[in-house]
């Protein structure tokens, strides 16, 4: 059974005769302890506060039966690890032409949920965790004035909290749309059309960060923690 926040993606699953439904990762309408295994790939790094990321992991653990396992993948701050570049960085040359259209600089937009949360325990814990993670191995720059940098595609990360440009290909920008546009390369000038660019929020994880969040939950134990092609990965077992 699959679930996603996007109706369009869930519809695609339905067309392929898979079982899928729309929901939020913070509140999954499945009975507690009813799943043998859960998979969360490239989801948790889209939540903009430590409290929400912790709550998502707690919800994932709730779904598992005792002895059940969960596999979690998040984007890593370290795209070059043990002198090896990730596939994400290696593909830079292949997408060189597209990268020229990526925007750089700073986006002047606030994080609406950056302020304090009602959950004082989670907030205090997350503050301590962030302090513990500010070691020399993580060269993340702190946020200033709530402004988020816009990442340049296929390059190393310079901030843990950032916006990544996503190009909606094949669409022509309408006058009333307030999104950035780029010229998509390819073919003659006549075949080129303006494509809107949307900025998606990411929190990229430093080494040990995902594992530390998981270990803060007393209902699971970390079976394995590892690095895989620019991602930090954890396998959990429900106690």
Short mmCIF file of C-alpha atoms in Angstrom, two decimals:
data_model
loop_
_atom_site.label_atom_id
_atom_site.label_comp_id
_atom_site.label_asym_id
_atom_site.label_seq_id
_atom_site.Cartn_x
_atom_site.Cartn_y
_atom_site.Cartn_z
CA UNK A 1 0.00 0.00 0.00
CA UNK A 2 1.41 3.37 -1.00
CA UNK A 3 0.53 6.90 0.04
CA UNK A 4 1.54 10.34 -1.13
CA UNK A 5 0.62 13.99 -0.64
CA UNK A 6 0.25 14.44 -4.40
CA UNK A 7 -3.08 13.48 -5.98
CA UNK A 8 -1.48 13.27 -9.42
CA UNK A 9 1.10 10.73 -8.27
CA UNK A 10 -1.54 8.68 -6.48
CA UNK A 11 -3.66 8.72 -9.65
CA UNK A 12 -0.70 7.31 -11.61
CA UNK A 13 -0.46 4.45 -9.10
CA UNK A 14 -4.18 3.79 -9.54
CA UNK A 15 -3.79 3.65 -13.33
CA UNK A 16 -1.12 0.99 -12.82
CA UNK A 17 -3.50 -0.95 -10.52
CA UNK A 18 -1.47 -0.32 -7.37
CA UNK A 19 -3.10 0.39 -4.01
CA UNK A 20 -2.39 4.01 -3.07
CA UNK A 21 -4.13 6.88 -1.32
CA UNK A 22 -3.58 10.55 -0.50
CA UNK A 23 -2.41 11.47 2.97
CA UNK A 24 0.08 13.49 4.99
CA UNK A 25 3.19 11.82 6.43
CA UNK A 26 2.42 13.47 9.78
CA UNK A 27 -0.95 11.69 9.97
CA UNK A 28 -1.29 8.36 8.15
CA UNK A 29 -4.80 6.80 8.38
CA UNK A 30 -3.56 3.27 9.01
CA UNK A 31 -4.09 1.28 12.21
CA UNK A 32 -1.18 1.32 14.66
CA UNK A 33 1.05 -1.75 14.62
CA UNK A 34 -0.42 -3.11 11.39
CA UNK A 35 2.58 -2.93 9.03
CA UNK A 36 5.37 -5.49 8.65
CA UNK A 37 7.57 -2.91 6.93
CA UNK A 38 7.51 0.75 5.94
CA UNK A 39 9.59 2.68 3.42
CA UNK A 40 10.17 6.44 3.49
CA UNK A 41 12.31 7.58 0.58
CA UNK A 42 13.13 11.28 0.05
CA UNK A 43 10.26 12.53 2.22
CA UNK A 44 11.49 13.63 5.63
CA UNK A 45 14.01 16.13 4.22
CA UNK A 46 11.09 18.26 2.97
CA UNK A 47 9.88 19.08 6.51
CA UNK A 48 11.18 22.47 7.60
CA UNK A 49 11.53 22.02 11.37
CA UNK A 50 13.22 19.48 13.63
CA UNK A 51 9.88 18.99 15.40
CA UNK A 52 8.11 17.97 12.20
CA UNK A 53 10.92 15.65 11.14
CA UNK A 54 10.78 13.95 14.54
CA UNK A 55 6.98 13.72 14.38
CA UNK A 56 7.19 12.08 10.94
CA UNK A 57 9.55 9.41 12.25
CA UNK A 58 7.30 8.84 15.27
CA UNK A 59 4.31 8.37 12.95
CA UNK A 60 6.31 5.91 10.83
CA UNK A 61 7.20 3.91 13.94
CA UNK A 62 3.55 3.89 15.05
CA UNK A 63 2.53 2.00 11.92
CA UNK A 64 4.99 -0.86 12.51
CA UNK A 65 4.15 -4.07 14.37
CA UNK A 66 6.65 -5.18 17.03
CA UNK A 67 9.64 -6.58 15.14
CA UNK A 68 8.64 -4.68 12.00
CA UNK A 69 11.25 -2.67 10.12
CA UNK A 70 11.43 0.68 8.33
CA UNK A 71 13.87 1.94 5.70
CA UNK A 72 14.46 5.70 5.58
CA UNK A 73 16.41 7.72 3.01
CA UNK A 74 17.15 11.47 3.23
CA UNK A 75 19.38 13.73 1.15
CA UNK A 76 22.90 14.12 2.59
CA UNK A 77 24.79 17.33 3.14
CA UNK A 78 27.91 15.38 2.21
CA UNK A 79 27.67 14.80 -1.53
CA UNK A 80 31.35 13.85 -1.50
CA UNK A 81 32.02 11.12 1.07
CA UNK A 82 35.25 9.20 1.69
CA UNK A 83 36.81 10.87 -1.36
CA UNK A 84 33.99 9.63 -3.59
CA UNK A 85 31.59 11.99 -5.36
CA UNK A 86 27.92 11.05 -5.38
CA UNK A 87 26.06 10.28 -8.57
CA UNK A 88 24.34 13.64 -8.12
CA UNK A 89 27.66 15.49 -8.49
CA UNK A 90 29.02 13.16 -11.19
CA UNK A 91 26.06 13.93 -13.45
CA UNK A 92 27.00 17.61 -13.55
CA UNK A 93 28.71 17.33 -16.93
CA UNK A 94 25.74 15.50 -18.41
CA UNK A 95 23.40 18.29 -17.44
CA UNK A 96 25.78 21.21 -18.01
CA UNK A 97 23.45 22.98 -20.40
CA UNK A 98 20.52 22.77 -18.03
CA UNK A 99 22.57 24.00 -15.10
CA UNK A 100 23.23 27.30 -16.86
CA UNK A 101 19.59 28.19 -16.39
CA UNK A 102 19.54 27.45 -12.65
CA UNK A 103 19.16 30.50 -10.46
CA UNK A 104 21.60 31.31 -7.66
CA UNK A 105 21.41 33.82 -4.87
CA UNK A 106 19.09 34.21 -1.91
CA UNK A 107 15.34 33.90 -1.86
CA UNK A 108 13.61 36.57 0.20
CA UNK A 109 10.90 34.35 1.61
CA UNK A 110 10.17 33.41 5.22
CA UNK A 111 9.71 29.93 6.62
CA UNK A 112 6.13 30.08 7.87
CA UNK A 113 6.67 27.34 10.46
CA UNK A 114 10.12 28.42 11.61
CA UNK A 115 8.80 29.89 14.86
CA UNK A 116 8.41 28.11 18.21
CA UNK A 117 6.10 25.13 18.43
CA UNK A 118 3.57 24.24 21.12
CA UNK A 119 5.52 21.06 21.83
CA UNK A 120 8.08 22.42 24.29
CA UNK A 121 9.68 19.01 24.88
CA UNK A 122 10.35 18.45 21.20
CA UNK A 123 11.55 22.02 20.82
CA UNK A 124 14.00 21.73 23.70
CA UNK A 125 15.22 18.38 22.39
CA UNK A 126 15.70 19.72 18.86
CA UNK A 127 17.64 22.72 20.13
CA UNK A 128 20.00 20.39 21.99
CA UNK A 129 20.32 18.11 18.97
CA UNK A 130 21.22 21.03 16.70
CA UNK A 131 23.89 22.12 19.18
CA UNK A 132 25.30 18.61 19.31
CA UNK A 133 25.42 18.41 15.53
CA UNK A 134 27.40 21.63 15.04
CA UNK A 135 30.71 19.80 14.83
CA UNK A 136 33.62 20.29 12.47
CA UNK A 137 32.46 17.57 10.09
CA UNK A 138 29.43 19.61 9.04
CA UNK A 139 30.23 22.88 7.31
CA UNK A 140 26.64 24.11 7.18
CA UNK A 141 26.15 27.85 7.33
CA UNK A 142 23.53 29.15 9.77
CA UNK A 143 20.42 30.84 8.43
CA UNK A 144 20.46 34.62 8.61
CA UNK A 145 17.30 36.73 8.65
CA UNK A 146 15.23 33.66 7.75
CA UNK A 147 16.46 33.85 4.16
CA UNK A 148 17.06 30.59 2.33
CA UNK A 149 19.76 30.17 -0.32
CA UNK A 150 18.71 28.79 -3.71
CA UNK A 151 20.79 25.76 -4.58
CA UNK A 152 22.66 25.45 -7.87
CA UNK A 153 21.91 22.03 -9.33
CA UNK A 154 24.63 19.32 -9.39
CA UNK A 155 26.85 21.21 -6.93
CA UNK A 156 27.83 20.63 -3.31
CA UNK A 157 25.56 21.96 -0.58
CA UNK A 158 26.63 25.02 1.40
CA UNK A 159 23.63 25.19 3.70
CA UNK A 160 21.49 22.56 5.42
CA UNK A 161 18.28 24.49 4.76
CA UNK A 162 17.79 25.58 1.18
CA UNK A 163 15.51 25.82 -1.83
CA UNK A 164 16.08 23.59 -4.86
CA UNK A 165 14.79 24.80 -8.26
CA UNK A 166 12.49 22.35 -10.03
CA UNK A 167 11.74 22.97 -13.71
CA UNK A 168 8.28 22.12 -14.99
CA UNK A 169 9.10 21.03 -18.53
CA UNK A 170 6.79 21.44 -21.48
CA UNK A 171 4.67 24.21 -20.02
CA UNK A 172 4.32 27.81 -21.15
CA UNK A 173 4.19 30.42 -18.41
CA UNK A 174 0.97 32.35 -18.10
CA UNK A 175 1.03 36.08 -17.47
CA UNK A 176 -0.63 35.79 -14.08
CA UNK A 177 1.84 33.20 -12.78
CA UNK A 178 4.37 34.53 -10.32
CA UNK A 179 7.05 31.89 -10.82
CA UNK A 180 10.49 32.29 -12.33
CA UNK A 181 10.99 31.17 -15.93
CA UNK A 182 13.90 29.81 -17.90
CA UNK A 183 14.52 29.01 -21.53
CA UNK A 184 14.64 25.26 -21.97
CA UNK A 185 17.52 24.31 -24.31
CA UNK A 186 17.01 22.02 -27.28
CA UNK A 187 16.34 22.22 -30.98
CA UNK A 188 15.58 25.41 -32.85
CA UNK A 189 14.58 28.70 -31.26
CA UNK A 190 11.03 28.04 -32.38
CA UNK A 191 10.88 24.83 -30.35
CA UNK A 192 12.11 26.46 -27.18
CA UNK A 193 9.46 27.53 -24.71
CA UNK A 194 9.40 29.20 -21.32
CA UNK A 195 9.16 26.78 -18.43
CA UNK A 196 8.19 27.75 -14.86
CA UNK A 197 10.62 27.09 -12.04
CA UNK A 198 9.32 26.10 -8.61
CA UNK A 199 11.49 26.20 -5.49
CA UNK A 200 11.14 23.23 -3.15
CA UNK A 201 12.35 23.33 0.43
CA UNK A 202 15.00 20.82 1.57
CA UNK A 203 16.77 20.16 4.85
CA UNK A 204 19.86 18.13 3.94
CA UNK A 205 21.14 15.91 6.75
CA UNK A 206 24.67 15.88 8.16
CA UNK A 207 26.39 12.63 9.06
CA UNK A 208 24.84 11.14 12.19
CA UNK A 209 21.86 13.51 12.25
CA UNK A 210 19.19 11.11 10.98
CA UNK A 211 20.47 8.36 13.26
CA UNK A 212 20.41 10.73 16.26
CA UNK A 213 16.78 11.66 15.59
CA UNK A 214 15.85 7.98 15.28
CA UNK A 215 17.64 7.07 18.51
CA UNK A 216 15.60 9.70 20.35
CA UNK A 217 12.52 7.48 19.89
CA UNK A 218 12.32 4.85 22.63
CA UNK A 219 9.99 2.59 20.60
CA UNK A 220 12.55 1.67 17.92
CA UNK A 221 16.18 0.66 17.62
CA UNK A 222 18.57 1.46 14.79
CA UNK A 223 19.53 -1.77 13.02
CA UNK A 224 21.79 -0.12 10.47
CA UNK A 225 22.91 3.36 9.42
CA UNK A 226 24.80 3.96 6.18
CA UNK A 227 25.59 6.31 3.29
CA UNK A 228 24.32 5.55 -0.20
CA UNK A 229 24.95 7.79 -3.24
CA UNK A 230 24.42 11.14 -1.56
CA UNK A 231 21.82 9.90 0.94
CA UNK A 232 21.92 9.07 4.63
CA UNK A 233 19.97 5.88 5.30
CA UNK A 234 18.66 4.15 8.40
CA UNK A 235 16.97 0.79 8.98
CA UNK A 236 14.80 0.78 12.10
CA UNK A 237 13.21 -2.06 14.07
CA UNK A 238 10.06 -1.57 16.15
CA UNK A 239 10.54 -2.75 19.75
#
